[in-house]
Structures are given as structure tokens and as C-alpha cells.
């Protein structure tokens, strides 16, 4: 094995997965609050568009590397409608095989051996893995409760900022659900300009918001397109995790860099899936609003229940994650194991998202309200309290 594989962080989820399999073998009724994968089906108009497009022989050949123009136009129209941001579909939009693919390959375009990428801890593990695979070094900015889990850019040492090429940010955030405002994004633009850093904003959860409070796009703030790009996913918004389609928009030179890597490694997204993606982006907002309402109802079931059990949690403003402090003195992996053995509830230890995630576990809102009530009931009966 190459060093880059040996240097990957230990897969903390492997142990919990083993325990989960064991519990399933014992016939336990598992409640899975561990995965960030919607339980709801893909909306019907998207499926129908795929069925039709799959029958068209024109879609059976290699797609274009950068994505078919009609899909990129649909992205550009969606951006205008949703964020009032203008994008040139030809040069400022790139189709991805899911945003994970684009994020993972991104550092290969910009990181030389020894260069630094800035990212948060806890954070989506792909930022670090991609940096490692490019031979770069990751600098982790800790997310702290007292700062609302937004990264403190002023805490980054000057010499680290000077060595940095990329800053990964993610709002609404996985796993903390923290959501940045335009003021934070403006500070990011200023920071990126001062140190000549490329900003990669992961907006996978931009449409999973509650109480009608729409999170802004990074590209809404002045100067953002000069310094960065924004990654989007159709996975969470339209219940399409298995379809593998996403996109990245923003600075054209940066997109050209990523495009160079991609055209040498992959051959784009099946055109029928891109057609289905167009159907998704052109759908009326009421479809996504219905999905949001389902998650909001689940949130409003789980949070008060956890609070009653003594957990110090606040309702997430967006995303389908709940970031929960573990009971005093219990490590996240131990608490996850305890929950599984006593209540058959699967959760994710915060440490799996980075060292600064210790002291928390993550639950997801990807099961129905009855199952959430059942989970709360089991916790109460087992004497599990915050
Ligand atoms: C789910 C997720 C992604 C990846 O989504 P794709 O299915 O690859 O589009 C990217 N970033 C974050 C933070 C996620 O949680």
C-alpha cells in the first residue's frame, strides 16, 4: 500500500458498523440514525425523465466532460432563481459525478506536495482525504460551540495562512448543522484575498432549511466569484444519493483546473441522469418544500424529546443532522456503543469527523417521526440521559 493510504485516518465507523451487523444478526430492531442518506424516494417526475432519456440511443454514448449544456443551463437558471446569482453556463458551471467526486479531486488541481489546505474539525472527511491524496497537508480549524460552530479565521496562524492554497468551508454544516450568514462569507472573501487562497464552499445542504430561513450562497457576496467556487449536490435536496450527480459553480479559472483533472480521470455523467437532473432543477419549489416539512416535523419531534432527557441541544436551522453533546465524561465512541447495545439505536461518534468532534455524537433525521418517538422511548427506558 502507498503511504497515502496508510496515512488515512483510522476508520472510526468500522467498529460501530461491526457492532451494528452483530445487533442485526441477533435479530434486534435497529433504528438507524447514523447515515446521511434520505429515506424518502426520488420525486416521480425525475424518475420518469430518466426512464424516457434512458431509451434514447443518443444518450448511450460518452457524455461531454464538462456536462451537457442543457444541464449547465438548468443550473444557471436555478442559481438565478434561488440566489439571484448570474452564472455563465459555458464557463462557470461544471457537472460532477456527485459533489463528493468533485471535492475529492479538487486538491489534485491546486495542491503541490507540502501545500496546505484549510478545513474544519469536525468536518466532512473528503476534504482531508482529497488533500492527502494530492500530497498536501491539512490544517484543521476547530469548530466550537461558543462560536456557533463557525470557524474562527483569525485563529489561523499567519504562516499557515500564507502556505495555504485552499480553504474548505461547509454551510449548512455536516455534522454540526451550523449555518453561515453573508457576514461570515464576506469575511471569508477578505481572508482569501489577503492570502491568495481558493475558497471551496460545500453547499450540499443549501435547500434543507427550516422555518423558512433560506441559507445564502457564498457566491451572493461581493468578490466571492473572484476567489472561489461552490459545490452542490442533488443528492440531499431531491433524495438522489444513489444517482450520482452534482455540480460546481463559480470562478472559471478554478473550474478549468478541476476540469483538467476530471477529463483525464472520468468521462462525465450518463446523459440520461443529467436529463433527470434538469427535471429536478426545473421542478416547482413546492416539491422540495414538502420534503423540508417532513424533516422539520421530525426535527420538532426529536429535539424536544432529547431536551426532556437532559441533552443540551438546539434545533438545527438547516441540514438533517443533530449534533448532540455526550453526557459528561463519556467519549463519543463509547456513547455510540452504549446507545447501540442498550437501545439498538445507531448514531455516529463525533470523533469520526475529526478530533474536535470528540464530546459529541451525530443523529440524522432520516427516519419517520414514529421511529424517532420509539428511539426517545427506548432511551428513557434505558435510563440514558444527557
Ligand atoms: C452528502 C455530502 C456530500 C456529497 O454528496 P454527493 O452525493 O456526492 O453529491 C458533500 N458534502 C457534504 C457535506 C455531504 O454531507
Coordinates of C-alpha atoms and ligand atoms in Angstrom, one line a residue:
X1 CA 0.0 0.0 0.0
X2 CA 1.1 3.5 -0.7
X3 CA 1.8 5.9 2.2
X4 CA -1.2 8.0 1.2
X5 CA -3.4 5.0 2.1
X6 CA -1.5 4.3 5.3
X7 CA -1.9 7.9 6.3
X8 CA -5.7 7.9 6.1
X9 CA -7.3 8.5 9.5
X10 CA -8.5 5.3 11.2
X11 CA -11.9 4.4 10.0
X12 CA -13.8 5.0 13.3
X13 CA -17.1 3.9 11.8
X14 CA -15.8 0.4 11.1
X15 CA -16.1 -0.7 14.7
X16 CA -19.6 0.7 15.0
X17 CA -20.5 -1.0 11.8
X18 CA -19.3 -4.3 13.1
X19 CA -21.4 -3.9 16.2
X20 CA -24.4 -2.9 14.1
X21 CA -24.1 -6.1 11.9
X22 CA -23.8 -8.1 15.1
X23 CA -27.0 -6.5 16.5
X24 CA -28.8 -7.2 13.2
X25 CA -27.7 -10.9 13.4
X26 CA -29.1 -11.1 16.9
X27 CA -32.4 -10.0 15.4
X28 CA -32.5 -6.6 17.2
X29 CA -34.8 -3.9 15.8
X30 CA -32.3 -1.3 14.7
X31 CA -33.2 2.4 14.5
X32 CA -30.6 3.8 12.1
X33 CA -29.8 7.4 12.9
X34 CA -26.3 7.0 11.6
X35 CA -26.4 7.6 7.9
X36 CA -26.7 10.9 6.0
X37 CA -28.9 9.3 3.3
X38 CA -32.5 10.3 2.8
X39 CA -35.1 7.6 3.4
X40 CA -37.6 9.2 1.1
X41 CA -38.0 8.3 -2.6
X42 CA -36.8 10.4 -5.5
X43 CA -39.8 12.6 -6.7
X44 CA -41.7 10.9 -9.6
X45 CA -41.0 13.5 -12.4
X46 CA -37.3 12.9 -12.0
X47 CA -37.7 9.1 -12.3
X48 CA -40.0 9.5 -15.4
X49 CA -37.4 11.7 -17.1
X50 CA -34.7 9.2 -16.5
X51 CA -36.9 6.4 -18.0
X52 CA -37.6 8.3 -21.1
X53 CA -34.0 9.6 -21.5
X54 CA -32.6 6.0 -21.0
X55 CA -34.5 4.8 -24.0
X56 CA -32.9 7.5 -26.3
X57 CA -29.9 6.0 -28.1
X58 CA -28.3 9.5 -28.3
X59 CA -27.8 9.2 -24.6
X60 CA -25.9 5.9 -24.8
X61 CA -22.6 7.4 -25.8
X62 CA -19.9 9.1 -23.9
X63 CA -21.2 12.4 -22.5
X64 CA -19.1 15.6 -22.7
X65 CA -16.6 16.1 -20.0
X66 CA -17.9 19.3 -18.6
X67 CA -21.5 18.2 -18.6
X68 CA -24.2 18.7 -21.3
X69 CA -25.0 22.3 -21.9
X70 CA -28.8 21.9 -21.2
X71 CA -27.9 20.7 -17.7
X72 CA -25.5 23.5 -17.1
X73 CA -28.1 26.0 -18.3
X74 CA -30.6 24.5 -15.9
X75 CA -28.0 25.0 -13.1
X76 CA -27.5 28.6 -14.2
X77 CA -31.3 29.3 -14.2
X78 CA -31.7 27.6 -10.8
X79 CA -29.0 29.8 -9.4
X80 CA -30.6 32.9 -10.7
X81 CA -34.0 31.9 -9.3
X82 CA -32.7 30.7 -6.0
X83 CA -29.8 33.1 -5.2
X84 CA -30.1 35.9 -7.8
X85 CA -26.6 35.0 -8.9
X86 CA -25.7 35.1 -12.6
X87 CA -23.6 32.3 -13.9
X88 CA -22.3 31.7 -17.5
X89 CA -23.3 28.1 -18.1
X90 CA -20.4 27.6 -20.6
X91 CA -17.6 28.6 -18.3
X92 CA -18.9 28.9 -14.7
X93 CA -20.7 25.6 -14.3
X94 CA -19.2 22.1 -14.2
X95 CA -21.2 18.8 -13.9
X96 CA -19.9 16.4 -11.3
X97 CA -20.5 12.6 -10.6
X98 CA -21.9 13.7 -7.2
X99 CA -20.3 16.6 -5.3
X100 CA -18.1 14.1 -3.4
X101 CA -16.3 13.3 -6.6
X102 CA -15.6 17.0 -7.3
X103 CA -14.5 17.7 -3.8
X104 CA -12.2 14.7 -3.6
X105 CA -10.5 15.6 -6.9
X106 CA -10.3 19.3 -6.2
X107 CA -7.0 19.4 -4.4
X108 CA -5.3 17.5 -7.3
X109 CA -5.7 20.6 -9.4
X110 CA -4.2 23.1 -6.9
X111 CA -2.1 21.4 -4.2
X112 CA 1.6 20.7 -4.7
X113 CA 3.3 18.4 -2.3
X114 CA 3.6 20.2 1.0
X115 CA 1.0 22.8 0.3
X116 CA -1.7 23.4 2.9
X117 CA -5.4 23.1 2.7
X118 CA -7.5 24.7 5.5
X119 CA -10.6 22.8 6.7
X120 CA -12.6 22.5 9.8
X121 CA -12.6 19.8 12.6
X122 CA -15.2 18.3 12.8
X123 CA -15.8 18.3 9.0
X124 CA -16.8 16.1 6.0
X125 CA -13.9 13.7 5.8
X126 CA -13.4 14.1 2.0
X127 CA -11.7 17.5 2.3
X128 CA -8.8 15.8 4.2
X129 CA -8.7 12.6 2.1
X130 CA -8.5 14.6 -1.1
X131 CA -5.8 16.8 0.3
X132 CA -3.8 13.8 1.5
X133 CA -4.1 12.1 -1.9
X134 CA -2.7 15.3 -3.6
X135 CA 0.3 15.2 -1.2
X136 CA -0.8 18.3 0.7
X137 CA -1.1 19.0 4.4
X138 CA -4.4 19.6 6.2
X139 CA -4.7 22.3 8.8
X140 CA -7.8 21.8 10.9
X141 CA -9.7 24.9 12.3
X142 CA -11.6 23.7 15.4
X143 CA -15.4 24.4 15.4
X144 CA -16.5 25.5 18.9
X145 CA -20.0 25.7 20.4
X146 CA -19.2 29.2 21.8
X147 CA -18.7 30.5 18.2
X148 CA -21.8 28.8 16.9
X149 CA -19.6 26.2 15.3
X150 CA -18.4 28.7 12.7
X151 CA -14.6 28.6 12.0
X152 CA -12.5 31.4 13.5
X153 CA -10.3 32.6 10.6
X154 CA -8.4 34.9 13.0
X155 CA -7.2 31.8 14.9
X156 CA -5.2 30.6 11.9
X157 CA -1.5 31.3 12.3
X158 CA -0.2 33.8 9.7
X159 CA 2.5 31.3 8.4
X160 CA -0.2 28.7 7.9
X161 CA -2.5 31.1 6.1
X162 CA 0.5 32.1 3.8
X163 CA 1.2 28.4 3.0
X164 CA -2.5 27.7 2.3
X165 CA -3.9 27.2 -1.2
X166 CA -7.4 26.1 -0.4
X167 CA -10.0 26.9 2.3
X168 CA -12.8 24.3 2.5
X169 CA -16.0 25.6 4.2
X170 CA -19.4 24.0 4.5
X171 CA -22.7 25.7 5.3
X172 CA -25.2 24.4 6.3
X173 CA -22.8 22.2 8.0
X174 CA -22.3 18.5 8.3
X175 CA -22.1 17.4 11.1
X176 CA -22.9 20.5 13.3
X177 CA -25.8 22.0 11.2
X178 CA -24.3 25.4 11.7
X179 CA -25.3 27.9 9.0
X180 CA -23.2 30.9 8.0
X181 CA -24.7 34.3 7.1
X182 CA -23.5 36.7 4.5
X183 CA -21.3 38.5 7.0
X184 CA -19.3 35.3 7.6
X185 CA -18.9 34.8 3.8
X186 CA -17.7 38.4 3.3
X187 CA -15.0 37.8 6.0
X188 CA -14.0 34.6 4.1
X189 CA -13.7 36.6 0.8
X190 CA -11.5 39.2 2.6
X191 CA -9.3 36.4 4.1
X192 CA -9.0 34.6 0.8
X193 CA -7.9 37.8 -1.0
X194 CA -5.4 38.7 1.7
X195 CA -3.6 35.3 1.5
X196 CA -4.4 34.4 -2.1
X197 CA -6.4 31.3 -1.2
X198 CA -9.0 29.5 -3.3
X199 CA -12.3 29.1 -1.4
X200 CA -14.2 25.8 -1.9
X201 CA -17.7 26.1 -0.4
X202 CA -19.6 22.9 0.1
X203 CA -23.3 23.8 -0.1
X204 CA -24.7 20.3 -0.2
X205 CA -27.5 21.2 2.3
X206 CA -28.4 24.7 1.0
X207 CA -32.0 23.6 0.4
X208 CA -32.5 21.6 3.6
X209 CA -33.5 24.6 5.8
X210 CA -36.3 25.1 8.3
X211 CA -38.6 27.9 9.5
X212 CA -38.5 29.5 6.0
X213 CA -34.9 30.7 6.6
X214 CA -33.1 30.2 3.3
X215 CA -29.3 29.9 3.7
X216 CA -27.3 32.2 1.4
X217 CA -25.0 31.1 -1.3
X218 CA -21.3 32.0 -0.9
X219 CA -21.5 33.5 -4.4
X220 CA -24.1 36.1 -3.2
X221 CA -21.4 38.1 -1.5
X222 CA -19.2 40.7 -3.3
X223 CA -15.9 39.3 -4.7
X224 CA -16.8 35.7 -4.0
X225 CA -16.5 34.7 -7.6
X226 CA -13.0 36.2 -7.8
X227 CA -11.8 33.8 -5.1
X228 CA -13.9 30.7 -5.1
X229 CA -16.3 28.0 -6.2
X230 CA -19.4 26.4 -4.6
X231 CA -20.2 22.7 -4.7
X232 CA -23.8 21.5 -4.9
X233 CA -25.4 18.1 -4.7
X234 CA -28.7 16.9 -6.0
X235 CA -28.4 14.0 -3.5
X236 CA -29.9 15.5 -0.4
X237 CA -32.3 18.1 -1.9
X238 CA -34.1 15.6 -4.2
X239 CA -33.4 12.3 -2.5
X240 CA -31.0 11.3 -5.2
X241 CA -28.0 10.0 -3.3
X242 CA -27.7 6.9 -5.5
X243 CA -27.9 8.7 -8.8
X244 CA -24.5 10.3 -8.6
X245 CA -25.0 13.8 -10.0
X246 CA -23.9 17.2 -8.6
X247 CA -22.2 20.4 -9.8
X248 CA -19.7 23.1 -9.0
X249 CA -20.0 26.7 -10.0
X250 CA -18.1 29.9 -9.7
X251 CA -14.6 31.1 -10.7
X252 CA -13.9 30.0 -14.2
X253 CA -10.1 29.5 -13.9
X254 CA -10.6 27.4 -10.8
X255 CA -13.3 25.3 -12.7
X256 CA -10.9 24.9 -15.6
X257 CA -8.3 23.5 -13.3
X258 CA -10.7 20.9 -11.8
X259 CA -11.9 20.2 -15.3
X260 CA -8.4 19.3 -16.5
X261 CA -8.1 16.7 -13.7
X262 CA -11.5 15.3 -14.4
X263 CA -11.2 15.0 -18.1
X264 CA -8.1 12.8 -17.5
X265 CA -9.8 10.6 -14.9
X266 CA -13.5 10.2 -15.7
X267 CA -15.8 10.6 -18.6
X268 CA -18.7 12.5 -17.2
X269 CA -22.2 11.7 -16.0
X270 CA -24.6 9.4 -18.0
X271 CA -26.7 11.9 -20.1
X272 CA -30.0 10.3 -19.0
X273 CA -29.1 11.1 -15.4
X274 CA -28.2 14.7 -16.4
X275 CA -31.7 14.9 -18.1
X276 CA -33.2 13.7 -14.8
X277 CA -31.1 16.4 -13.1
X278 CA -32.7 19.0 -15.4
X279 CA -36.1 17.7 -14.4
X280 CA -35.1 18.1 -10.7
X281 CA -33.8 21.6 -11.0
X282 CA -36.8 22.7 -13.0
X283 CA -39.3 21.3 -10.6
X284 CA -41.6 23.6 -8.7
X285 CA -40.3 24.6 -5.2
X286 CA -43.4 23.0 -3.6
X287 CA -41.9 19.6 -4.1
X288 CA -38.8 20.4 -2.1
X289 CA -40.9 22.4 0.4
X290 CA -42.9 19.2 1.1
X291 CA -39.6 17.3 1.8
X292 CA -38.5 20.2 4.1
X293 CA -41.7 20.0 6.0
X294 CA -41.2 16.3 6.7
X295 CA -37.7 16.9 8.1
X296 CA -38.9 19.8 10.1
X297 CA -41.6 17.7 11.7
X298 CA -39.0 15.1 12.6
X299 CA -36.7 17.7 14.0
X300 CA -39.5 19.1 16.1
X301 CA -40.2 15.6 17.4
X302 CA -36.6 14.7 18.2
X303 CA -35.2 17.9 19.7
X304 CA -37.8 18.4 22.5
X305 CA -37.6 14.7 23.3
X306 CA -33.8 14.9 23.7
X307 CA -34.1 18.1 25.7
X308 CA -36.5 16.3 28.1
X309 CA -33.9 13.6 28.5
X310 CA -31.4 16.4 29.6
X311 CA -29.4 16.8 26.4
X312 CA -28.2 20.3 25.7
X313 CA -29.4 20.5 22.0
X314 CA -30.8 23.4 20.0
X315 CA -33.0 22.8 16.9
X316 CA -30.8 22.8 13.8
X317 CA -31.6 25.7 11.5
X318 CA -30.8 23.6 8.4
X319 CA -29.5 20.1 7.3
X320 CA -30.8 16.9 8.6
X321 CA -28.3 16.5 11.4
X322 CA -28.5 16.9 15.1
X323 CA -25.2 17.5 16.9
X324 CA -25.5 16.3 20.5
X325 CA -23.1 16.7 23.4
X326 CA -22.3 13.4 25.1
X327 CA -23.1 13.0 28.8
X328 CA -20.2 14.4 30.9
X329 CA -17.1 12.3 30.8
X330 CA -18.3 9.8 28.1
X331 CA -16.2 9.7 24.9
X332 CA -18.2 9.8 21.7
X333 CA -17.3 6.3 20.5
X334 CA -18.2 4.9 23.9
X335 CA -21.6 6.7 24.0
X336 CA -22.4 5.5 20.4
X337 CA -21.5 1.9 21.5
X338 CA -23.7 2.3 24.7
X339 CA -26.7 3.6 22.6
X340 CA -26.3 0.6 20.3
X341 CA -26.1 -2.0 22.9
X342 CA -28.8 -0.7 25.2
X343 CA -31.3 0.7 22.7
X344 CA -30.3 -0.6 19.3
X345 CA -30.0 3.0 18.1
X346 CA -27.2 3.6 15.6
X347 CA -25.5 7.0 15.8
X348 CA -22.2 8.4 14.6
X349 CA -19.4 9.3 17.1
X350 CA -18.3 12.9 16.7
X351 CA -14.6 11.9 16.7
X352 CA -15.2 10.3 13.3
X353 CA -15.4 13.8 11.8
X354 CA -12.1 14.9 13.4
X355 CA -10.5 15.3 16.8
X356 CA -12.5 18.4 17.7
X357 CA -15.7 16.4 17.1
X358 CA -15.0 14.5 20.4
X359 CA -17.6 15.1 23.0
X360 CA -20.5 14.9 20.5
X361 CA -22.5 12.4 18.6
X362 CA -24.5 13.0 15.4
X363 CA -28.0 11.8 14.8
X364 CA -29.8 12.1 11.4
X365 CA -33.4 12.9 10.7
X366 CA -33.7 10.2 8.1
X367 CA -36.4 8.0 9.8
X368 CA -40.1 8.8 10.4
X369 CA -41.5 10.5 13.5
X370 CA -42.8 7.2 14.9
X371 CA -39.4 5.7 14.9
X372 CA -37.9 8.9 16.5
X373 CA -40.5 8.6 19.2
X374 CA -39.6 4.9 19.6
X375 CA -35.9 5.9 19.9
X376 CA -36.7 8.5 22.6
X377 CA -38.8 6.0 24.4
X378 CA -36.0 3.4 24.4
X379 CA -33.5 5.9 25.7
X380 CA -35.8 6.9 28.5
X381 CA -36.5 3.3 29.5
X382 CA -32.8 2.5 29.4
X383 CA -32.0 5.5 31.7
X384 CA -29.9 7.2 29.1
X385 CA -29.7 10.9 29.8
X386 CA -27.7 13.9 28.7
Ligands
LIG1 C1 -23.5 14.2 1.3 C2 -22.5 15.2 1.3 C3 -21.8 15.4 0.1 C4 -21.8 14.5 -1.1 O1 -22.9 14.4 -1.8 P1 -22.9 13.8 -3.2 O2 -23.9 12.6 -3.1 O3 -21.5 13.3 -3.6 O4 -23.3 14.8 -4.2 C5 -20.9 16.5 0.1 N1 -20.7 17.3 1.2 C6 -21.3 17.0 2.3 C7 -21.0 17.9 3.5 C8 -22.2 16.0 2.4 O5 -22.8 15.7 3.6

